[in-house]
Coordinates of C-alpha atoms in Angstrom, one line a residue:
M1 CA -8.1 -101.9 -64.6
Y2 CA -4.6 -103.0 -63.7
R3 CA -3.0 -100.7 -61.1
L4 CA 0.7 -100.9 -61.9
V5 CA 3.4 -98.6 -60.6
Y6 CA 6.8 -98.2 -62.1
V7 CA 10.4 -99.3 -61.6
C8 CA 12.9 -98.9 -64.4
V9 CA 14.7 -102.3 -64.8
T10 CA 17.5 -103.1 -67.2
F11 CA 17.5 -106.6 -68.7
S12 CA 20.5 -108.6 -69.7
S13 CA 21.1 -112.1 -70.9
N14 CA 23.7 -112.5 -68.0
R15 CA 22.7 -113.8 -64.7
S16 CA 23.1 -110.3 -63.2
C17 CA 22.5 -106.9 -64.8
Q18 CA 25.5 -105.3 -66.2
K19 CA 24.0 -101.9 -66.8
P20 CA 22.9 -99.7 -64.0
F21 CA 19.3 -99.3 -62.9
C22 CA 17.6 -96.1 -64.2
G23 CA 17.2 -93.3 -61.5
D24 CA 16.9 -93.8 -57.8
V25 CA 14.2 -96.4 -58.0
V26 CA 13.7 -99.9 -56.7
S27 CA 16.6 -102.2 -57.6
S28 CA 15.4 -105.6 -58.8
P29 CA 17.2 -108.5 -60.6
C30 CA 16.7 -108.9 -64.4
Y31 CA 13.6 -110.3 -65.5
R32 CA 14.3 -114.0 -66.2
S33 CA 12.5 -117.0 -65.0
R34 CA 14.6 -119.8 -63.7
R35 CA 12.2 -122.2 -65.2
E36 CA 12.5 -120.5 -68.5
P37 CA 16.1 -120.5 -70.0
R38 CA 16.8 -118.1 -72.6
N39 CA 15.4 -119.4 -76.0
P40 CA 17.4 -118.9 -79.0
T41 CA 14.3 -118.7 -81.2
R42 CA 12.7 -115.8 -79.2
P43 CA 12.7 -112.4 -81.0
P44 CA 16.2 -110.8 -80.4
C45 CA 14.4 -107.5 -79.6
R46 CA 12.2 -108.9 -76.8
D47 CA 14.2 -107.3 -73.9
D48 CA 14.4 -104.1 -76.0
R49 CA 10.6 -104.1 -76.2
R50 CA 10.2 -104.3 -72.5
E51 CA 12.6 -101.5 -71.9
Q52 CA 10.9 -99.4 -74.6
V53 CA 7.5 -99.7 -72.9
V54 CA 8.9 -99.1 -69.4
A55 CA 10.6 -95.9 -70.8
L56 CA 7.2 -94.8 -72.2
M57 CA 5.5 -95.3 -68.9
R58 CA 8.2 -93.4 -67.0
R59 CA 8.1 -90.4 -69.5
S60 CA 4.3 -90.3 -69.4
Q61 CA 4.3 -90.2 -65.6
E62 CA 6.5 -87.2 -65.5
R63 CA 4.6 -85.4 -68.3
L64 CA 1.2 -86.1 -66.7
C65 CA 2.1 -85.1 -63.2
A66 CA 3.4 -81.8 -64.5
A67 CA 0.3 -81.2 -66.5
F68 CA -2.0 -81.9 -63.5
E69 CA 0.1 -79.6 -61.3
Q70 CA -0.3 -76.8 -64.0
Q71 CA -4.0 -77.2 -63.2
E72 CA -3.3 -76.5 -59.6
D73 CA -1.1 -73.5 -60.5
A74 CA -3.8 -72.0 -62.7
L75 CA -6.4 -72.2 -60.1
R76 CA -4.1 -70.6 -57.6
T77 CA -3.4 -67.7 -59.9
A78 CA -7.2 -67.2 -60.5
Q79 CA -8.0 -67.5 -56.8
P80 CA -5.1 -66.4 -54.8
H81 CA -6.9 -66.8 -51.5
M82 CA -7.3 -70.4 -51.8
G83 CA -4.0 -71.5 -50.5
Q84 CA -1.0 -73.4 -51.9
P85 CA -1.3 -75.7 -55.0
G86 CA -1.0 -79.4 -54.7
R87 CA 2.1 -81.1 -55.6
F88 CA 3.0 -84.8 -56.4
T89 CA 5.2 -86.8 -54.0
G90 CA 6.4 -90.4 -54.3
S91 CA 8.4 -93.1 -52.9
A92 CA 9.5 -96.5 -54.3
W93 CA 8.3 -100.0 -53.3
E94 CA 9.6 -103.3 -53.9
R95 CA 7.7 -106.5 -54.7
P96 CA 9.0 -109.6 -53.0
G97 CA 8.5 -111.8 -56.1
G98 CA 10.2 -109.5 -58.4
G99 CA 9.8 -105.9 -59.6
G100 CA 8.3 -102.9 -57.8
G101 CA 7.3 -99.3 -58.5
T102 CA 6.9 -95.6 -57.9
P103 CA 3.6 -94.2 -57.0
R104 CA 3.2 -90.5 -57.3
V105 CA 0.4 -88.9 -55.3
L106 CA -1.0 -85.5 -54.9
T107 CA -3.2 -84.9 -51.8
D108 CA -5.4 -82.0 -50.6
G109 CA -4.8 -79.9 -53.7
L110 CA -6.8 -76.9 -55.0
V111 CA -8.2 -78.7 -58.1
F112 CA -7.6 -82.4 -57.0
E113 CA -8.6 -83.7 -53.5
R114 CA -6.5 -86.7 -54.4
A115 CA -4.6 -87.6 -57.7
G116 CA -2.4 -90.6 -58.2
V117 CA -0.1 -91.5 -61.2
N118 CA 1.3 -94.9 -60.7
V119 CA 3.7 -96.8 -63.0
S120 CA 5.2 -100.4 -62.2
V121 CA 7.1 -103.3 -63.4
V122 CA 6.2 -106.7 -61.9
F123 CA 7.5 -110.1 -63.0
G124 CA 7.7 -113.7 -61.7
E125 CA 7.7 -117.4 -62.5
Q126 CA 4.0 -118.0 -62.3
V127 CA 1.3 -115.8 -63.6
P128 CA -1.3 -114.8 -60.9
P129 CA -4.7 -116.4 -60.8
S130 CA -6.5 -113.2 -62.0
I131 CA -4.8 -114.0 -65.4
W132 CA -4.9 -117.7 -65.7
Q133 CA -8.5 -118.1 -64.5
T134 CA -9.6 -116.2 -67.7
R135 CA -6.8 -117.5 -69.8
P136 CA -6.0 -121.2 -68.8
A137 CA -3.3 -121.6 -71.3
T138 CA -1.2 -119.2 -69.3
R139 CA -1.2 -121.2 -66.0
D140 CA 2.2 -121.8 -64.5
K141 CA 4.1 -119.7 -66.9
A142 CA 6.5 -116.8 -66.2
F143 CA 5.1 -113.3 -66.7
F144 CA 6.2 -109.8 -67.0
A145 CA 3.9 -106.6 -66.7
T146 CA 4.4 -103.0 -66.8
G147 CA 1.9 -100.1 -67.0
I148 CA 0.8 -96.7 -65.9
S149 CA -2.4 -96.1 -64.1
M150 CA -3.9 -92.9 -62.8
V151 CA -7.0 -91.8 -60.8
L152 CA -8.0 -88.2 -60.2
H153 CA -10.6 -87.3 -57.7
P154 CA -11.4 -83.5 -58.0
R155 CA -12.4 -81.2 -55.2
T156 CA -15.2 -79.5 -56.8
P157 CA -18.3 -81.7 -57.6
Y158 CA -18.5 -80.2 -61.0
V159 CA -15.2 -81.5 -62.4
P160 CA -15.6 -85.2 -63.2
A161 CA -13.4 -87.9 -61.7
F162 CA -10.9 -89.4 -64.2
H163 CA -9.3 -92.8 -64.6
A164 CA -6.9 -94.2 -67.1
N165 CA -4.5 -97.1 -67.4
F166 CA -2.3 -98.5 -70.1
R167 CA -0.2 -101.8 -69.7
Y168 CA 1.8 -104.4 -71.4
F169 CA 2.0 -108.0 -70.5
E170 CA 4.2 -111.0 -71.6
V171 CA 3.3 -114.5 -70.5
G172 CA 5.5 -117.3 -71.8
D173 CA 6.1 -116.3 -75.4
D174 CA 2.9 -114.4 -75.7
W175 CA 2.4 -110.7 -75.5
W176 CA -0.4 -108.1 -75.4
F177 CA -1.3 -104.5 -74.6
G178 CA -4.3 -103.3 -72.8
G179 CA -5.9 -100.2 -71.2
G180 CA -8.3 -97.4 -71.6
M181 CA -9.8 -94.4 -69.9
D182 CA -13.2 -93.3 -68.4
M183 CA -14.8 -90.3 -66.7
T184 CA -17.1 -90.3 -63.8
P185 CA -19.1 -87.0 -63.3
T186 CA -20.9 -86.2 -60.1
Y187 CA -23.1 -83.6 -62.1
G188 CA -23.2 -84.5 -65.7
F189 CA -22.9 -82.1 -68.7
D190 CA -23.7 -83.1 -72.3
T191 CA -20.9 -80.9 -73.6
D192 CA -18.4 -82.5 -71.4
A193 CA -19.5 -86.1 -72.2
I194 CA -19.5 -85.2 -76.0
H195 CA -16.1 -83.7 -75.9
F196 CA -14.7 -86.7 -74.0
H197 CA -16.1 -89.3 -76.3
R198 CA -15.4 -87.4 -79.6
T199 CA -11.7 -87.0 -78.5
L200 CA -11.5 -90.7 -77.9
K201 CA -13.3 -91.5 -81.2
D202 CA -10.8 -89.3 -83.0
Y203 CA -7.9 -91.1 -81.4
C204 CA -9.2 -94.4 -82.2
D205 CA -9.9 -93.5 -85.8
Q206 CA -6.3 -92.8 -86.4
H207 CA -5.5 -96.5 -85.7
G208 CA -6.7 -99.3 -88.1
I209 CA -6.1 -102.0 -85.5
V210 CA -9.0 -100.9 -83.2
N211 CA -12.7 -99.9 -83.6
Y212 CA -14.0 -97.0 -81.3
A213 CA -17.5 -98.5 -81.1
E214 CA -16.3 -101.8 -79.9
L215 CA -13.8 -100.2 -77.4
K216 CA -16.7 -98.1 -76.0
R217 CA -19.0 -101.0 -75.7
T218 CA -16.4 -103.0 -73.8
C219 CA -15.8 -100.1 -71.5
D220 CA -19.6 -99.7 -70.8
E221 CA -19.7 -103.3 -70.0
Y222 CA -16.6 -103.5 -67.9
F223 CA -17.4 -100.4 -65.7
Y224 CA -21.0 -101.7 -64.9
I225 CA -21.9 -102.0 -61.2
K226 CA -24.1 -105.0 -61.3
H227 CA -25.6 -104.7 -57.9
R228 CA -26.6 -101.0 -58.7
H229 CA -27.8 -101.6 -62.3
E230 CA -25.7 -98.6 -63.5
M231 CA -22.4 -97.8 -65.0
R232 CA -19.6 -96.0 -62.9
G233 CA -19.9 -93.0 -65.1
I234 CA -20.1 -92.0 -68.7
G235 CA -17.7 -94.7 -69.7
G236 CA -14.9 -94.2 -72.4
I237 CA -12.8 -96.9 -74.1
F238 CA -11.4 -100.1 -72.8
F239 CA -9.4 -102.9 -74.5
D240 CA -7.5 -106.0 -73.4
M241 CA -5.5 -108.6 -75.3
L242 CA -4.4 -106.3 -78.1
H243 CA -2.1 -108.3 -80.1
P244 CA -2.3 -107.6 -83.9
T245 CA -1.0 -110.5 -86.1
E246 CA 0.7 -108.4 -88.7
S247 CA 4.4 -108.4 -89.0
E248 CA 4.4 -104.9 -87.6
G249 CA 1.7 -105.7 -85.0
W250 CA 3.9 -105.0 -81.9
E251 CA 4.9 -101.6 -83.2
Q252 CA 1.2 -100.8 -84.1
A253 CA 0.0 -101.7 -80.7
Y254 CA 2.8 -99.8 -79.0
Q255 CA 1.9 -96.7 -81.1
F256 CA -1.8 -97.0 -80.2
V257 CA -1.0 -97.0 -76.4
E258 CA 1.5 -94.2 -76.8
D259 CA -1.1 -92.1 -78.6
G260 CA -3.7 -93.0 -76.0
I261 CA -1.6 -91.7 -73.1
T262 CA -1.1 -88.5 -75.1
A263 CA -4.9 -88.1 -75.7
I264 CA -5.5 -87.9 -71.9
Q265 CA -4.7 -84.4 -71.6
E266 CA -6.9 -83.5 -74.8
A267 CA -9.9 -85.5 -73.5
Y268 CA -9.9 -84.4 -69.9
L269 CA -8.1 -81.2 -69.1
P270 CA -10.4 -78.8 -71.1
I271 CA -13.2 -80.2 -69.0
V272 CA -11.3 -79.5 -65.8
E273 CA -10.6 -75.9 -67.0
R274 CA -14.3 -75.3 -67.9
R275 CA -15.6 -76.4 -64.4
R276 CA -12.9 -75.8 -61.8
L277 CA -14.2 -72.4 -60.8
M278 CA -18.0 -73.2 -60.6
P279 CA -19.3 -72.4 -57.2
Y280 CA -20.8 -75.1 -55.0
G281 CA -22.1 -75.6 -51.5
D282 CA -22.7 -78.4 -49.0
R283 CA -25.7 -79.8 -51.1
E284 CA -23.3 -80.5 -54.0
R285 CA -20.5 -81.7 -51.8
Q286 CA -22.8 -84.2 -50.0
W287 CA -23.9 -85.5 -53.4
Q288 CA -20.4 -85.9 -54.6
L289 CA -19.4 -87.9 -51.6
Y290 CA -22.5 -90.2 -52.1
R291 CA -21.6 -90.8 -55.7
R292 CA -18.0 -91.5 -54.8
G293 CA -19.5 -94.5 -52.9
R294 CA -20.4 -96.1 -56.2
Y295 CA -16.7 -95.6 -57.2
V296 CA -15.5 -97.4 -54.1
E297 CA -18.0 -100.3 -54.6
F298 CA -16.7 -100.9 -58.1
N299 CA -13.1 -100.8 -57.4
L300 CA -13.4 -103.0 -54.3
V301 CA -15.9 -105.6 -55.8
Y302 CA -15.2 -105.7 -59.5
D303 CA -12.0 -104.2 -60.6
R304 CA -9.5 -106.5 -62.2
G305 CA -6.5 -104.3 -61.5
T306 CA -7.2 -104.1 -57.8
I307 CA -7.5 -108.1 -57.8
F308 CA -4.3 -108.4 -59.9
G309 CA -2.3 -106.0 -57.7
L310 CA -3.2 -107.7 -54.5
Q311 CA -2.6 -111.2 -56.0
T312 CA 0.9 -110.2 -57.1
Q313 CA 1.7 -108.7 -53.7
G314 CA 1.9 -105.2 -54.9
D315 CA 1.9 -102.3 -52.5
A316 CA -1.5 -102.0 -50.9
E317 CA -1.2 -98.2 -50.5
A318 CA -0.4 -97.8 -54.1
I319 CA -3.3 -100.2 -55.3
L320 CA -5.8 -98.6 -53.0
M321 CA -4.7 -95.0 -53.9
S322 CA -7.4 -95.2 -56.7
L323 CA -10.1 -94.9 -53.9
P324 CA -11.4 -91.3 -53.0
P325 CA -10.1 -89.8 -49.8
L326 CA -13.8 -89.4 -48.6
A327 CA -17.0 -91.1 -49.5
R328 CA -20.4 -91.6 -47.9
W329 CA -23.4 -93.9 -48.0
E330 CA -26.9 -93.3 -47.1
Y331 CA -29.6 -96.0 -46.6
R332 CA -32.1 -96.1 -49.5
Y333 CA -31.4 -92.5 -50.5
Q334 CA -33.2 -91.2 -53.5
P335 CA -32.7 -87.6 -54.9
A336 CA -35.7 -85.5 -55.3
P337 CA -37.5 -85.8 -58.7
D338 CA -36.3 -83.4 -61.5
S339 CA -33.5 -82.2 -59.3
P340 CA -29.9 -81.7 -60.6
E341 CA -28.9 -84.7 -58.5
A342 CA -31.6 -86.9 -60.1
S343 CA -30.4 -86.1 -63.6
T344 CA -27.2 -88.1 -62.8
A345 CA -29.1 -91.2 -63.8
R346 CA -28.9 -90.2 -67.4
Y347 CA -25.1 -90.3 -67.2
V348 CA -24.8 -93.8 -65.8
Q349 CA -26.4 -95.6 -68.7
P350 CA -24.8 -96.3 -72.2
M351 CA -25.1 -93.3 -74.5
D352 CA -23.8 -92.7 -78.0
W353 CA -22.1 -89.4 -76.9
A354 CA -19.7 -89.0 -79.8
S355 CA -22.8 -88.7 -82.2
M356 CA -24.9 -86.2 -80.2
S357 CA -25.2 -82.5 -80.8
D358 CA -23.6 -80.5 -78.1
N359 CA -26.3 -77.9 -77.8
T360 CA -26.7 -78.0 -74.1
D361 CA -24.6 -77.2 -71.0
T362 CA -27.1 -78.0 -68.3
P363 CA -26.8 -80.8 -65.8

């Protein structure tokens, strides 16, 4: 997962930008490598493409933050004694090598103990090792990357944690999209898992350039905690290097990403609304903190986005915002057999949720 945060940059063929930067965000010079002079054979709309994706990321950040704040407001209305609903705040950061971003973070809310929605633009003259080590042909080439990334850590153990990111890369004359979304329940419910995966399948089925089963399998493999022999959660979809070869390939890939960001609310928020008022006690809270430890382990050991962000000198606070505010570890802990906690094991192994019958709602 690439944790990218947003700055709206205007691109120009001149040495310095002629148009103003968008909004009160980090100012950075136009993306143009000194090693890579303007190529007259390059598609004339390339800079427009960058701006189009950046604009999508910014719009999506505003819309999703508003949607998550509505969940806070709804719980405050249902439970007035709970206090004030959480609100997103943000600040801009600047990357020394080029670019920057604007993380938006909600802390200590009623529904979300921590939620972050980050968007960024980063660029430079040399692609970072996290890219060229898996794609040797990209080494020593200029790069441009922008994307949106979000992580939601709910307060109640019965609302699953959620992660999504969508991104766009250019390296030299090549380009690709990537991204996906996944869900991590503390206490699993078949109804929730089935709804989540069916929504993702319906979304993928509307686009001929992808296959849901392949994207799900890639997600199951990527979010696997090798040293624990389990997945981080129930998975979702994950894709990388999406570059359709058709003449309209860029537009097709862009539309797939745009629709994916739109699908976030349909896939996740009905589950939040279904679970946010379920009562819980210290036992459930302690299990939630224990399971959050798995989330921390994956993000710090395996997550590509964390590695990419740190290698590109991104803002450490924004990168590590994905971690839960609290977590715990207990030496060789095993839940009691046949307990609700023990049933979690079923939800951290690959399952064909989209094909299952949703006739149960018991953790």
